[in-house]
Coordinates of C-alpha atoms in Angstrom, one line a residue:
X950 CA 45.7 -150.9 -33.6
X951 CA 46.3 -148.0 -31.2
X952 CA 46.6 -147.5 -27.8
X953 CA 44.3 -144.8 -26.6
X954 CA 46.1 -142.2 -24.5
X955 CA 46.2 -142.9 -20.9
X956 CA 49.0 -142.7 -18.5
X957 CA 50.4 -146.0 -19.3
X958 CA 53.9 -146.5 -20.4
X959 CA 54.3 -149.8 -22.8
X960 CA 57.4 -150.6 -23.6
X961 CA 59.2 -152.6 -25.9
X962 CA 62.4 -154.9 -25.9
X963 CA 64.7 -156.8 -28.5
X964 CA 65.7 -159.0 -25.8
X965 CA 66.0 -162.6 -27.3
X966 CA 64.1 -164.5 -24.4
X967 CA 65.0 -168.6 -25.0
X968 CA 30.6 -159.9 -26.9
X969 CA 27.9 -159.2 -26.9
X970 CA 25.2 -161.5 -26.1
X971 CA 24.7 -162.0 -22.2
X972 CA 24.8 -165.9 -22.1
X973 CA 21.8 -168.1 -20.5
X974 CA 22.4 -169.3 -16.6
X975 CA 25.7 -170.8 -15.7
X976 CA 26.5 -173.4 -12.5
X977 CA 30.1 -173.1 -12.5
X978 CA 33.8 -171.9 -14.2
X979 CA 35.8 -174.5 -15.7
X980 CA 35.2 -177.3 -12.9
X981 CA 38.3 -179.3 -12.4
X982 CA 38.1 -182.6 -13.8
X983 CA 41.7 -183.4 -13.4
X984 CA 44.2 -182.0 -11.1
X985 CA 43.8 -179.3 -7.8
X986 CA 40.0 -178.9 -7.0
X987 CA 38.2 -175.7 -6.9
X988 CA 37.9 -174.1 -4.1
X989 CA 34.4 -173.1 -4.3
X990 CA 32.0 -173.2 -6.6
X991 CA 30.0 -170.5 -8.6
X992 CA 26.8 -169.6 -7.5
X993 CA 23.9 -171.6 -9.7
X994 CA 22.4 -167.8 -10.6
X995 CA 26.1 -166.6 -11.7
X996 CA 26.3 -165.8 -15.5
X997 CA 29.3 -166.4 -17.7
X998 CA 29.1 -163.1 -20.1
X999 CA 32.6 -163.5 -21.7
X1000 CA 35.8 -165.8 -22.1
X1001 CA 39.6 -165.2 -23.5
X1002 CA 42.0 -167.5 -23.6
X1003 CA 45.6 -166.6 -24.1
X1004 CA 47.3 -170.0 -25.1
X1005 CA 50.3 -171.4 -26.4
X1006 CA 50.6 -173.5 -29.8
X1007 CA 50.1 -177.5 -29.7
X1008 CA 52.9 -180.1 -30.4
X1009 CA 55.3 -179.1 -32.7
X1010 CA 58.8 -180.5 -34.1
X1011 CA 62.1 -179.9 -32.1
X1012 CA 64.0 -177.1 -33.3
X1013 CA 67.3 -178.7 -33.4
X1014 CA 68.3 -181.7 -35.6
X1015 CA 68.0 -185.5 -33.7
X1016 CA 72.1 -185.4 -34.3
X1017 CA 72.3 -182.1 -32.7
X1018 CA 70.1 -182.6 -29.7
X1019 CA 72.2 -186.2 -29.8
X1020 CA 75.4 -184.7 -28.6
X1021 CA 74.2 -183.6 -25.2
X1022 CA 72.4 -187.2 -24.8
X1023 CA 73.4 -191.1 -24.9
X1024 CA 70.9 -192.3 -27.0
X1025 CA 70.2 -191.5 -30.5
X1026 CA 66.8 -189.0 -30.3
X1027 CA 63.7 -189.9 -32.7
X1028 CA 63.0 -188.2 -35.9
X1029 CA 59.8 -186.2 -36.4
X1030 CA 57.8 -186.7 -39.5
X1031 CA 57.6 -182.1 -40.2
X1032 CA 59.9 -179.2 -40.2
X1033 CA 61.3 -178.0 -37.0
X1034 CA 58.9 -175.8 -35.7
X1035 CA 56.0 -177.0 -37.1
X1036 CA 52.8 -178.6 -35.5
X1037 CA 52.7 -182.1 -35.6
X1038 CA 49.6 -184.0 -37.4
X1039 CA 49.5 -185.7 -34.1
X1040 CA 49.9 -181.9 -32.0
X1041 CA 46.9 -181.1 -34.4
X1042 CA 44.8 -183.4 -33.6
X1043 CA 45.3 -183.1 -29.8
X1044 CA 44.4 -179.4 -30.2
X1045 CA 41.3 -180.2 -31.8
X1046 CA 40.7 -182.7 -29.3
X1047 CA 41.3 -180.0 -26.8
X1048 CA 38.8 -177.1 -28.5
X1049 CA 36.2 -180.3 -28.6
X1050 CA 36.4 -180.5 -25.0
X1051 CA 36.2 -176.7 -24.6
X1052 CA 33.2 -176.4 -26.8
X1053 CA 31.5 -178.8 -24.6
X1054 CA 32.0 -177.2 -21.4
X1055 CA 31.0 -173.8 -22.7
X1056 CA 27.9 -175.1 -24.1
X1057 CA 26.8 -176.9 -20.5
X1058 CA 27.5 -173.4 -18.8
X1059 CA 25.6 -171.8 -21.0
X1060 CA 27.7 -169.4 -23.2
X1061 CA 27.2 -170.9 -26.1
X1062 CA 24.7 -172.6 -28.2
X1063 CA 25.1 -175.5 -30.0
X1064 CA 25.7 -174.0 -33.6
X1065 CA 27.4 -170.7 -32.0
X1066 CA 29.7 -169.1 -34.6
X1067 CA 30.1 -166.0 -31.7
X1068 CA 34.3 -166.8 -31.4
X1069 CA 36.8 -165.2 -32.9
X1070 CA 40.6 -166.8 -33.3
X1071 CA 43.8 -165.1 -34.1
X1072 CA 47.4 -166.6 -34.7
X1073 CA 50.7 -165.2 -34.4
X1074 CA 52.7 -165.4 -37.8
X1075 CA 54.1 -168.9 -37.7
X1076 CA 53.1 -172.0 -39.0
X1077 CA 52.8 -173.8 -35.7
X1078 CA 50.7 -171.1 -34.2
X1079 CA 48.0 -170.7 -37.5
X1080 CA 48.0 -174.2 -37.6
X1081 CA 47.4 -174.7 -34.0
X1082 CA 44.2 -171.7 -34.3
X1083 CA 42.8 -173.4 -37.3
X1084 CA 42.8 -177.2 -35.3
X1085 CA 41.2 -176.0 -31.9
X1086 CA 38.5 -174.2 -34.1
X1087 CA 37.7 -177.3 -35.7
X1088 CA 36.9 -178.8 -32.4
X1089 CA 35.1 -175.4 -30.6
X1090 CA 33.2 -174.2 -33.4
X1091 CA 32.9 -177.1 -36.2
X1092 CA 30.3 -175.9 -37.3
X1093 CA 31.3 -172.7 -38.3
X1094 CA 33.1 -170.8 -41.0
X1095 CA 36.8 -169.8 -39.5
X1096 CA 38.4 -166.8 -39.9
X1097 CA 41.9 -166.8 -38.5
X1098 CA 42.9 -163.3 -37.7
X1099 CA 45.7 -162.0 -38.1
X1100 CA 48.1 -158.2 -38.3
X1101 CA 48.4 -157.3 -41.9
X1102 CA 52.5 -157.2 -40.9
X1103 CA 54.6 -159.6 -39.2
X1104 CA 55.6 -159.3 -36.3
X1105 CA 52.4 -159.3 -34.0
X1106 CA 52.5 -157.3 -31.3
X1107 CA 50.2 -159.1 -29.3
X1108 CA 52.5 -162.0 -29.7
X1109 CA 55.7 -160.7 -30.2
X1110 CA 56.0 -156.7 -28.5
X1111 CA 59.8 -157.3 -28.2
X1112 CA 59.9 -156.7 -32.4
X1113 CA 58.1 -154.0 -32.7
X1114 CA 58.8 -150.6 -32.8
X1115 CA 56.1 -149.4 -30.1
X1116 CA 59.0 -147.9 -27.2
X1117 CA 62.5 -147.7 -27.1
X1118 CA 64.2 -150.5 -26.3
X1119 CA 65.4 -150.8 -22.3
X1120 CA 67.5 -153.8 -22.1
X1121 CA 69.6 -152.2 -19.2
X1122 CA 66.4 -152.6 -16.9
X1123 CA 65.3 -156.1 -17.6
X1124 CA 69.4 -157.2 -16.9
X1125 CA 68.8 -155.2 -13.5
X1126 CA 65.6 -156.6 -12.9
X1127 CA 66.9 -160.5 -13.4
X1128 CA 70.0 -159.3 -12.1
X1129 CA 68.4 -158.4 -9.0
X1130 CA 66.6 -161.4 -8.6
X1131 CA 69.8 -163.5 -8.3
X1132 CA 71.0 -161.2 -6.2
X1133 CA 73.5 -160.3 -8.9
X1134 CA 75.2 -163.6 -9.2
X1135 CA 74.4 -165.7 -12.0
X1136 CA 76.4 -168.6 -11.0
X1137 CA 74.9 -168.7 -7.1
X1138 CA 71.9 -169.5 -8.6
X1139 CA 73.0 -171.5 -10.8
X1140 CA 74.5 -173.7 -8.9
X1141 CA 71.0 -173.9 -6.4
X1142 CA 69.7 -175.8 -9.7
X1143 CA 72.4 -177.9 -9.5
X1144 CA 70.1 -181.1 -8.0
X1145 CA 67.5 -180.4 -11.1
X1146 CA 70.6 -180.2 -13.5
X1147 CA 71.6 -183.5 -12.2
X1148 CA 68.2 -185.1 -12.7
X1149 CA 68.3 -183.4 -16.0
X1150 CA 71.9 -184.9 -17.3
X1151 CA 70.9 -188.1 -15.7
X1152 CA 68.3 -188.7 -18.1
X1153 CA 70.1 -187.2 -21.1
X1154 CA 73.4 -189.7 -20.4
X1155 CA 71.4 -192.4 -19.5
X1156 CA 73.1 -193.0 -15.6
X1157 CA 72.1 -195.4 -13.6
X1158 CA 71.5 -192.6 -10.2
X1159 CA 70.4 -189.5 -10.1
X1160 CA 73.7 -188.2 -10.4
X1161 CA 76.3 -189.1 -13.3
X1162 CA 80.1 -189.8 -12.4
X1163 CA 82.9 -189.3 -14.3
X1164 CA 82.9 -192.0 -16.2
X1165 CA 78.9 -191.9 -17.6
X1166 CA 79.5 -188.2 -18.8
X1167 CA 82.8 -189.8 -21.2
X1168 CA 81.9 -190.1 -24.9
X1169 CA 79.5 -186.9 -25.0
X1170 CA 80.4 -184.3 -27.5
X1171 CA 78.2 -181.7 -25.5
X1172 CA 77.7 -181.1 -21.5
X1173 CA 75.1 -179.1 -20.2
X1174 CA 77.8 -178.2 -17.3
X1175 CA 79.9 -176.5 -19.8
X1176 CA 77.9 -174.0 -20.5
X1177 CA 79.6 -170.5 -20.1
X1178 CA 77.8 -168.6 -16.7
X1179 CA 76.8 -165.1 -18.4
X1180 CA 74.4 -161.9 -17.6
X1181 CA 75.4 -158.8 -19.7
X1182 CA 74.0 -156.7 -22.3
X1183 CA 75.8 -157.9 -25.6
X1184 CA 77.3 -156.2 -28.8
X1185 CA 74.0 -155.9 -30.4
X1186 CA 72.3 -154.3 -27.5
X1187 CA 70.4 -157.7 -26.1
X1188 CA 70.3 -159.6 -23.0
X1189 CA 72.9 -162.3 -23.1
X1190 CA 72.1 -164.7 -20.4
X1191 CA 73.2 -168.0 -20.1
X1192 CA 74.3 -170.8 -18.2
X1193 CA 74.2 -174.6 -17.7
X1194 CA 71.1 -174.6 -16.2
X1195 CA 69.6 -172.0 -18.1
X1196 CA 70.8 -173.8 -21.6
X1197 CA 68.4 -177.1 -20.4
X1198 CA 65.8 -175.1 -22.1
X1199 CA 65.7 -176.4 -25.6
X1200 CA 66.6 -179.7 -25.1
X1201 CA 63.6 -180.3 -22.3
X1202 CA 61.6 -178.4 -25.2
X1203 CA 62.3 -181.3 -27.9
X1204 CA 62.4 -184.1 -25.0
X1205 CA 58.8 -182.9 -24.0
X1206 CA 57.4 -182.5 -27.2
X1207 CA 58.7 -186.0 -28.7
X1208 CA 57.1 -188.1 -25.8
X1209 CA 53.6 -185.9 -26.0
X1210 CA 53.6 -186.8 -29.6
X1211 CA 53.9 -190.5 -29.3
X1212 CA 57.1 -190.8 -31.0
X1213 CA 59.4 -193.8 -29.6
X1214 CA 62.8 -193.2 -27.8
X1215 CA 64.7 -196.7 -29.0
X1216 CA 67.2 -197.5 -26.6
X1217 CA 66.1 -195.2 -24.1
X1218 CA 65.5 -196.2 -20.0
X1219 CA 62.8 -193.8 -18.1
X1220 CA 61.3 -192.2 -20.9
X1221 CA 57.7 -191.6 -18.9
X1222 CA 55.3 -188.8 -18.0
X1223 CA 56.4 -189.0 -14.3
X1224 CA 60.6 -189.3 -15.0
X1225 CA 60.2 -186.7 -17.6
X1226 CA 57.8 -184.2 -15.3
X1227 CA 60.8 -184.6 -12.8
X1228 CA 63.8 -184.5 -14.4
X1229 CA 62.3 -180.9 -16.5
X1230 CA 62.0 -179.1 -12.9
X1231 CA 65.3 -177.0 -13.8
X1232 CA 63.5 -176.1 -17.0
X1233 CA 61.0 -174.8 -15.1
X1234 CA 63.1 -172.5 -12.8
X1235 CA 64.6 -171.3 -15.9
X1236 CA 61.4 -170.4 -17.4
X1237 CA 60.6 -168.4 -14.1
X1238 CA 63.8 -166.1 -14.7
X1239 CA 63.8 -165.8 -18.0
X1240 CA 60.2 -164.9 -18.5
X1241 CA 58.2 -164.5 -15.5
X1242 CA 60.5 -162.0 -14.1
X1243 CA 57.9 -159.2 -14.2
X1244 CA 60.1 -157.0 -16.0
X1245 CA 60.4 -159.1 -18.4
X1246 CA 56.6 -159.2 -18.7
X1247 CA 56.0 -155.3 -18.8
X1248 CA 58.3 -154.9 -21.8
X1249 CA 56.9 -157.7 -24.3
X1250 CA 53.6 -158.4 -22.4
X1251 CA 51.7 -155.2 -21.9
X1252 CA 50.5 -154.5 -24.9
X1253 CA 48.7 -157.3 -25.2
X1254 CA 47.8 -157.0 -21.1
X1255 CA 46.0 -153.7 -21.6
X1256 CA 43.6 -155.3 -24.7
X1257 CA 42.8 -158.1 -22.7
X1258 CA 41.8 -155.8 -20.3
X1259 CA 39.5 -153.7 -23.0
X1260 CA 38.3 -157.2 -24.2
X1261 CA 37.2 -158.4 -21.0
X1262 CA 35.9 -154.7 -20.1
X1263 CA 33.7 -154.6 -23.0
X1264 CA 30.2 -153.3 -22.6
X1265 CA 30.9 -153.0 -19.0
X1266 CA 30.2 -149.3 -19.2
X1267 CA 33.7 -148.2 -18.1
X1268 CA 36.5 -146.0 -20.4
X1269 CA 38.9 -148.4 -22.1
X1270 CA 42.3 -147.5 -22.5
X1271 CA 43.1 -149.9 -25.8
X1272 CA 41.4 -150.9 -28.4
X1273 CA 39.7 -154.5 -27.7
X1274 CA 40.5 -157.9 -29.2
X1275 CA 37.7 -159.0 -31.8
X1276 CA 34.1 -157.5 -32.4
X1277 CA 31.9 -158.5 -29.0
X1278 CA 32.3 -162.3 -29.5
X1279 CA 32.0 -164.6 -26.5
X1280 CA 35.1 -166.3 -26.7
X1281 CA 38.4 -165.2 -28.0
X1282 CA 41.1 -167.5 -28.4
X1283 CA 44.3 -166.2 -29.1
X1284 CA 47.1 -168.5 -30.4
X1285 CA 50.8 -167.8 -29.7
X1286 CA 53.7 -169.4 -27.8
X1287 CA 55.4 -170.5 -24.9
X1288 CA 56.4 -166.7 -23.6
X1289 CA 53.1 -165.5 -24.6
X1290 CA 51.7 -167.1 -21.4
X1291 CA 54.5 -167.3 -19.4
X1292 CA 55.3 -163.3 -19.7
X1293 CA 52.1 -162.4 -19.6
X1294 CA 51.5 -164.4 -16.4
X1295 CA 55.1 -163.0 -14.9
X1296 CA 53.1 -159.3 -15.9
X1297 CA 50.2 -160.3 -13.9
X1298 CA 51.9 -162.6 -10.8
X1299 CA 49.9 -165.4 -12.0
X1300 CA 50.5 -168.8 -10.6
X1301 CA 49.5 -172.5 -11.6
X1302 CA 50.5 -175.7 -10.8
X1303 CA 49.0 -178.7 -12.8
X1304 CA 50.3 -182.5 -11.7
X1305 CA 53.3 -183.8 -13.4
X1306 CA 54.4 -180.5 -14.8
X1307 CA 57.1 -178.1 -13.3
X1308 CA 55.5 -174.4 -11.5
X1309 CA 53.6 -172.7 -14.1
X1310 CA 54.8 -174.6 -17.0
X1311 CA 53.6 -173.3 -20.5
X1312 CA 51.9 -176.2 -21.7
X1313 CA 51.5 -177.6 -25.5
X1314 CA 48.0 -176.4 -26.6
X1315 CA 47.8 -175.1 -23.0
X1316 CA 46.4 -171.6 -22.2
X1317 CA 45.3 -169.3 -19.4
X1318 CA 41.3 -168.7 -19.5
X1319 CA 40.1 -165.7 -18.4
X1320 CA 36.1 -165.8 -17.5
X1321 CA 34.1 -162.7 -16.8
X1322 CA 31.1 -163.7 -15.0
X1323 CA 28.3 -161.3 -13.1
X1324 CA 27.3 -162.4 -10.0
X1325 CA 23.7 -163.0 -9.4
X1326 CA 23.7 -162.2 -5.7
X1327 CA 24.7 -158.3 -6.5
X1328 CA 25.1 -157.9 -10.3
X1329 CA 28.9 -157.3 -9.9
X1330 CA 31.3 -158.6 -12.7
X1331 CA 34.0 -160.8 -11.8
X1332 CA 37.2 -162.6 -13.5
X1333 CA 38.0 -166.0 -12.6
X1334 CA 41.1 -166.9 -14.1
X1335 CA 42.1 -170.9 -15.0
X1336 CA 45.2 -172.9 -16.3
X1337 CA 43.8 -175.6 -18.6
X1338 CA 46.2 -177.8 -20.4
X1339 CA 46.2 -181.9 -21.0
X1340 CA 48.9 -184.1 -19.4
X1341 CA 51.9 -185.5 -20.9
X1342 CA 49.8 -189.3 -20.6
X1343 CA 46.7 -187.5 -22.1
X1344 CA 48.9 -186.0 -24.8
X1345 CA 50.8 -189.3 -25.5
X1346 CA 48.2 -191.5 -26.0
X1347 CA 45.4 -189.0 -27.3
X1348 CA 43.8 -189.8 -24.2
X1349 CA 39.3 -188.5 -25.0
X1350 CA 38.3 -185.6 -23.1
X1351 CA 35.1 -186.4 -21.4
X1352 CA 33.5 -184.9 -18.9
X1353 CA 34.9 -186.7 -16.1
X1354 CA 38.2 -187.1 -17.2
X1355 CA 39.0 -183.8 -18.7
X1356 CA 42.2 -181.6 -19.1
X1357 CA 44.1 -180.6 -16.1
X1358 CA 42.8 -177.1 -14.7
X1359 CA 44.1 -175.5 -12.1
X1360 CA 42.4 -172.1 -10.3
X1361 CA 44.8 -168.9 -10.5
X1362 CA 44.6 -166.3 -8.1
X1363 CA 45.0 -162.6 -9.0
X1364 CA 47.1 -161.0 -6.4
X1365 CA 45.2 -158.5 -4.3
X1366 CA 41.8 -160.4 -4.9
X1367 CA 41.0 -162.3 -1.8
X1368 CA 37.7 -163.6 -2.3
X1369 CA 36.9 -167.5 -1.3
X1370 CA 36.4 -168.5 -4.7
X1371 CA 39.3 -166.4 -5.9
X1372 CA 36.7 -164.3 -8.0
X1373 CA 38.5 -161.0 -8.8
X1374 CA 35.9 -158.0 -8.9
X1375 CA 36.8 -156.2 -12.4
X1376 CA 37.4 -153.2 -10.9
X1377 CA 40.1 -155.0 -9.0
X1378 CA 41.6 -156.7 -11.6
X1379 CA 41.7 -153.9 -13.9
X1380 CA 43.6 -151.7 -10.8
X1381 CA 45.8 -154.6 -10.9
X1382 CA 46.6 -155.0 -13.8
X1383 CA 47.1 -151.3 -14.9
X1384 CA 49.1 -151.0 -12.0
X1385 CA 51.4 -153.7 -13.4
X1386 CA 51.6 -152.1 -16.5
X1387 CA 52.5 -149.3 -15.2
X1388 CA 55.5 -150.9 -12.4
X1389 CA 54.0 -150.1 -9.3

């Protein structure tokens, strides 16, 4: 793939960081079913011409080992049944689940028919990600022969621009960029996520209040609270950035990912959706300086910004700057991780907030759904951009999709787009996103 010339700088960073077919009348983009409620509805005349979603992978296995996540907890942690890493047989089925319920909703607003092969999937180069592509195809297009698409090389770009070779590496700015939103003191804000730490090491220990004494934290070969406070460019030329809030990230990860999988916590007090959605609120503030500062977003997320922009922009009769995603089908799904959506949003200043989860959490199986529609009343196209993703309960217990009890969805707004129905005219979101891009 190249990037046509334009004046667009995309850069590149080894930090480690934790068509065609104009479809048939449309009443309205992915209603909420679950969750905030629109607020407003598509005009009945408004067609859906094109959709991309940009999601993250399904349930996978923890990283760590049960005995090394049980050194920062009380209890013993449950085993799961695949490789760390890897999507669970349960993760897979919650995906499919998931493309099920997708396939249905595009089919009642008209984009696609009911044997429509018009999709086209690729998968970042890891098991949990091809795996994760290959089960939400079996549940949007089951009818149809899948091709999952993917770079002849490792790594993908689109999923992974930090890896490749496409601009020098400017670690120096993203430390002054997170630096800067700290106000150049790690440990100050740190210690403002000291209540969600708490919360967080309440659960792990197994305390009895939401804050542990002395005594509870005794016996535990790791504490969170130990974690060294650091912000500096390392040795090897990386961000280092750590600290005891910061280092809740993996273990909220495996904690997450074991209850949406079903698996049983023996032993354990206040292992539920709600208790779990609560006590992962530092995780989310981590999340939000780690990858959402937009920094962070231009160097690993622009590449794949500007060919969502040439995706969404195809046919529309305007110059493209990249090469689009795919060959003019009507819904491309692309399949990557956790910081795919999360830098990507933190690119754009994209916001979500779905029930139970922390501020624009990256879900499992989750994604961001971009919608180009044209408006009946004066032919204009217009993105409307969604978070869709199933709760922790719906997860859990493989909760059915239907279409009164669907996935959470939350409306995002594209900064600078005021509209009522937070419509973005393409014109203005592709000034907006070409001027993030481009750091202005």
């Amino acid at each position: 793939m190249r990037l046509m010339r334009a004046p667009i700088v995309v850069l590149a960073c080894a930090v480690t960081l934790s068509s065609g077919s104009v479809a048939a009348r449309a009443r309205t983009s992915l209603p909420p079913t679950t969750g905030p409620a629109s607020p407003a509805q598509a005009s009945p005349a408004d067609t859906l011409e094109r959709v991309v979603i940009v999601m993250r992978h399904g349930v996978r296995s923890a990283m760590s080992s049960p005995a090394e996540l049980g050194r920062y907890s009380r209890r013993p942690w449950p085993a799961f049944a695949v490789p760390p890493g890897n999507l669970t047989a349960n993760g897979a089925v919650l995906v499919t689940m998931l493309g099920d319920w997708y396939r249905r909703n595009y089919q009642a607003l008209g984009l696609l028919g009911t044997a429509d092969c018009a999709v086209y999937y690729q998968a970042n180069h890891t098991q949990r990600t091809e795996a994760t592509a290959t089960a939400f195809a079996a549940g949007l297009t089951p009818r149809c022969p899948t091709a999952i698409h993917q770079t002849a090389a490792a790594p993908d770009p689109l999923f992974e621009a930090p890896l490749t070779p496409l601009a020098p590496l400017d670690s120096p700015r993203i430390l002054a960029a997170i630096s800067g939103r700290v106000g150049g003191d790690l440990g100050a804000w740190d210690a403002q996520q000291r209540a969600g730490l708490d919360r967080f090491e309440a659960l792990m220990l197994q305390c009895r209040r939401a804050t542990c004494d002395a005594t509870e934290r005794r016996g535990i070969a790791r504490l969170l609270r130990d974690t060294p406070v650091r912000l500096a460019i390392g040795p090897d030329h990386k961000l280092e950035i750590t600290s005891p809030a910061l280092q809740v990230a993996g273990i909220a990860e495996s904690l997450m990912m074991a209850y949406a999988d079903g698996l049983v916590f023996k032993g354990w007090r206040g292992i539920d959706a709600k208790t779990i959605g609560e006590a992962m609120t530092v995780h989310a503030a981590g999340i939000d300086l780690r990858t959402r500062t937009p920094e962070v977003g231009r160097q690993t997320s622009s590449y794949l910004a500007m060919r969502l922009l040439a995706t969404i922009q195809r046919g529309a009769g305007v110059p493209v700057l990249a090469d689009p995603i795919g060959d003019a089908e009507k819904i491309l799904v692309l399949s990557g991780h956790d910081g795919t959506v999360t830098m990507l949003a933190g690119l754009l200043g994209l916001d979500w907030q779905l029930p139970g989860y922390g501020a624009n959490q990256a879900v499992p199986g989750g994604g961001l759904v971009f919608e180009l529609w044209r408006r009946a009343a004066d032919g204009r196209q217009v993105v409307r951009v969604r978070y869709v993703a199933q709760g922790l309960d719906q997860m859990r217990f493989r909760t059915p999709l239907a279409a009164t009890a669907g996935p959470l969805s939350a409306p995002v707004a594209v900064p600078g787009c005021v509209d009522a129905d937070l419509s973005c005219p393409l014109t203005g979101f592709t000034a907006h996103l070409l001027a993030a891009v481009q750091g202005e």
